[in-house]
Structures are given as structure tokens and as C-alpha cells.
């Protein structure tokens, strides 16, 4: 699950046109500009890549919990602390490092698949030190929920070998 457009857990919500809670969300859905919305998704996934590279389970859990709480009722959080720890252990048994350089942000490492019902399946391939690209983060985005809250609601579903 994702934070408000790159905000940190516990930080203030954005303000201004298009921000959550403003009247602009109802007038112009956050998903209306597909290019800008894809940038939100790309940034959200790369935020997770950075946290994976830092082996920061607490921040990954907080990020997903915050995103889950953006809607009423709160969404389930598929990746709990134990899930992140197990996945990170597997990742770091296979690779010494996850890179966060320009190549790691490359468009070829992010795959967005549009599903029925205005849902996206998002896969961010991790750029590892060996260049194997054999691990990835996956997430789901419900575009209707995003429009409802006026912000990106991205649910992390896995970190796994692919």
C-alpha cells in the first residue's frame, strides 16, 4: 500500500488543488491524467525499492499500514512484518545488494498490467548487484479507490523471486 504521493508515515497530508480532502478530488479524479498517475505509481514502487535496499522492515510495514488506512473500511495489509522479514532474508541469501541507481529506476524494470475493473497489477523488478533481475515487488492498485480518496492507494502484495 502506498503513502500519500511520497509522504512519510506520520507526515502532514498534502494541501492544495487535488490533495486529499479538497473538493478538487471529486471534480477531477486523481487517475484522470494517466501519465501523472503512472508517475505516482512509479515513485511509490521505487520508494519501496529504497526501503528494501535499506532492509527497513518497520518502514515497509508503516508504509503499507498508512495506505490501507486511507480508505474506509481499511484495506487488508498482505505483507506483515514477518512476511517482509522472510522475503528479505530470501532476497539477501541470493544477493548481497539491491541497487538504487539510475538503472534501478529504468522503465524496463517496472511493469504495469491493466486488469478488469479498473485495477492495475504492478511489478517492480529489483536491480541486484549481479544483474540477475530475479526478484521483484508486486502491488495492486484499485483506480476507483484512488479516485474515491483523491490519492494513490497502492497495496504491496509480495516481494519474491520471479
Tab-separated table of C-alpha atoms in Angstrom, residues 18-156:
chain	number	residue	atom	x	y	z
A	18	UNK	CA	-6.009	17.796	-5.998
A	19	UNK	CA	-4.876	16.988	-2.458
A	20	UNK	CA	-6.790	14.531	-0.322
A	21	UNK	CA	-9.728	16.133	1.381
A	22	UNK	CA	-10.022	19.012	-1.066
A	23	UNK	CA	-13.020	19.468	-3.326
A	24	UNK	CA	-10.736	19.016	-6.353
A	25	UNK	CA	-10.638	15.220	-5.917
A	26	UNK	CA	-14.350	14.991	-6.698
A	27	UNK	CA	-14.059	17.391	-9.640
A	28	UNK	CA	-11.033	15.766	-11.305
A	29	UNK	CA	-10.197	12.184	-10.326
A	30	UNK	CA	-6.569	11.539	-9.394
A	31	UNK	CA	-6.440	8.905	-12.141
A	32	UNK	CA	-7.729	11.271	-14.874
A	33	UNK	CA	-4.209	12.196	-16.006
A	34	UNK	CA	-2.897	8.696	-16.686
A	35	UNK	CA	0.684	9.843	-17.297
A	36	UNK	CA	0.856	11.727	-13.982
A	37	UNK	CA	-0.832	8.852	-12.167
A	38	UNK	CA	1.743	6.390	-13.558
A	39	UNK	CA	4.466	8.676	-12.190
A	40	UNK	CA	2.835	8.389	-8.737
A	41	UNK	CA	2.851	4.602	-9.093
A	42	UNK	CA	6.484	4.537	-10.282
A	43	UNK	CA	7.580	6.740	-7.367
A	44	UNK	CA	5.648	4.630	-4.865
A	45	UNK	CA	7.237	1.433	-6.096
A	46	UNK	CA	10.709	2.947	-6.073
A	47	UNK	CA	10.149	4.174	-2.532
A	48	UNK	CA	9.669	0.502	-1.635
A	49	UNK	CA	12.809	-0.450	-3.567
A	50	UNK	CA	14.787	2.016	-1.452
A	51	UNK	CA	13.322	0.566	1.754
A	52	UNK	CA	14.062	-2.980	0.579
A	53	UNK	CA	17.649	-1.926	-0.197
A	54	UNK	CA	17.912	-0.484	3.313
A	55	UNK	CA	16.389	-3.681	4.800
A	56	UNK	CA	13.915	-1.417	6.636
A	57	UNK	CA	11.052	-3.711	7.631
A	58	UNK	CA	9.497	-1.190	10.024
A	59	UNK	CA	9.220	1.475	7.322
A	60	UNK	CA	7.817	-1.018	4.792
A	61	UNK	CA	5.148	-2.105	7.281
A	62	UNK	CA	4.317	1.507	8.187
A	63	UNK	CA	4.032	2.482	4.533
A	64	UNK	CA	1.541	-0.294	3.822
A	65	UNK	CA	-0.437	0.310	7.022
A	66	UNK	CA	-0.774	4.002	6.171
A	67	UNK	CA	-2.026	3.269	2.662
A	68	UNK	CA	-4.504	0.675	3.955
A	69	UNK	CA	-5.964	3.263	6.300
A	70	UNK	CA	-6.646	5.776	3.509
A	71	UNK	CA	-9.998	4.140	2.772
A	72	UNK	CA	-12.983	3.177	4.916
A	73	UNK	CA	-13.062	0.414	5.873
A	74	UNK	CA	-9.299	-0.007	5.940
A	75	UNK	CA	-7.877	-2.416	3.394
A	76	UNK	CA	-6.184	-5.640	4.466
A	77	UNK	CA	-2.371	-5.476	4.540
A	78	UNK	CA	-0.992	-8.583	2.785
A	79	UNK	CA	2.651	-8.006	3.790
A	80	UNK	CA	3.104	-8.087	7.572
A	81	UNK	CA	6.466	-7.691	9.335
A	82	UNK	CA	7.104	-11.462	9.368
A	83	UNK	CA	6.345	-11.635	5.624
A	84	UNK	CA	8.763	-8.790	4.858
A	85	UNK	CA	11.452	-10.329	7.075
A	86	UNK	CA	11.131	-13.751	5.420
A	87	UNK	CA	11.162	-12.250	1.926
A	88	UNK	CA	14.149	-10.013	2.691
A	89	UNK	CA	16.034	-12.961	4.179
A	90	UNK	CA	15.492	-14.888	0.945
A	91	UNK	CA	16.490	-11.921	-1.179
A	92	UNK	CA	19.704	-11.310	0.754
A	93	UNK	CA	20.605	-15.005	0.715
A	94	UNK	CA	20.568	-14.743	-3.072
A	95	UNK	CA	22.070	-11.245	-3.451
A	96	UNK	CA	24.473	-9.118	-1.459
A	97	UNK	CA	22.890	-5.834	-2.515
A	98	UNK	CA	19.846	-4.238	-4.120
A	99	UNK	CA	20.895	-1.257	-6.184
A	100	UNK	CA	19.017	2.066	-6.229
A	101	UNK	CA	20.925	3.713	-9.074
A	102	UNK	CA	19.573	5.138	-12.328
A	103	UNK	CA	19.360	1.658	-13.878
A	104	UNK	CA	17.206	0.524	-10.938
A	105	UNK	CA	14.659	3.222	-11.845
A	106	UNK	CA	14.677	2.285	-15.518
A	107	UNK	CA	11.309	1.888	-17.241
A	108	UNK	CA	12.110	-1.695	-18.267
A	109	UNK	CA	12.074	-2.748	-14.594
A	110	UNK	CA	8.516	-1.523	-13.955
A	111	UNK	CA	5.612	-3.412	-15.494
A	112	UNK	CA	2.033	-2.163	-15.132
A	113	UNK	CA	-0.704	-4.550	-16.253
A	114	UNK	CA	-4.207	-3.157	-16.548
A	115	UNK	CA	-6.799	-5.613	-15.225
A	116	UNK	CA	-10.581	-5.720	-15.436
A	117	UNK	CA	-12.491	-3.481	-13.046
A	118	UNK	CA	-10.069	-0.510	-13.195
A	119	UNK	CA	-7.330	-2.358	-11.338
A	120	UNK	CA	-3.606	-2.408	-12.031
A	121	UNK	CA	-1.119	-5.131	-11.194
A	122	UNK	CA	2.308	-3.526	-10.747
A	123	UNK	CA	5.629	-5.380	-10.799
A	124	UNK	CA	8.904	-3.633	-9.926
A	125	UNK	CA	11.908	-5.787	-10.779
A	126	UNK	CA	14.807	-5.293	-8.380
A	127	UNK	CA	18.195	-4.343	-9.804
A	128	UNK	CA	20.570	-6.580	-7.874
A	129	UNK	CA	24.348	-6.471	-7.687
A	130	UNK	CA	24.711	-9.442	-10.068
A	131	UNK	CA	22.277	-8.022	-12.623
A	132	UNK	CA	20.095	-11.142	-12.398
A	133	UNK	CA	16.820	-9.213	-12.003
A	134	UNK	CA	15.283	-12.326	-10.493
A	135	UNK	CA	13.410	-10.709	-7.573
A	136	UNK	CA	10.520	-8.284	-7.711
A	137	UNK	CA	7.981	-6.380	-5.690
A	138	UNK	CA	4.349	-6.702	-6.718
A	139	UNK	CA	1.436	-4.471	-5.839
A	140	UNK	CA	-2.186	-3.831	-6.705
A	141	UNK	CA	-3.847	-0.502	-7.394
A	142	UNK	CA	-7.620	-0.050	-7.419
A	143	UNK	CA	-8.188	3.056	-9.514
A	144	UNK	CA	-11.726	3.572	-8.206
A	145	UNK	CA	-10.418	3.648	-4.612
A	146	UNK	CA	-7.729	6.113	-5.655
A	147	UNK	CA	-10.358	8.409	-7.140
A	148	UNK	CA	-12.524	8.000	-4.034
A	149	UNK	CA	-9.768	9.217	-1.681
A	150	UNK	CA	-8.082	11.560	-4.157
A	151	UNK	CA	-4.686	9.906	-3.890
A	152	UNK	CA	-2.755	6.783	-4.765
A	153	UNK	CA	-3.729	3.674	-2.803
A	154	UNK	CA	-1.158	1.008	-3.644
A	155	UNK	CA	-1.192	-2.362	-1.846
A	156	UNK	CA	2.078	-4.303	-1.768
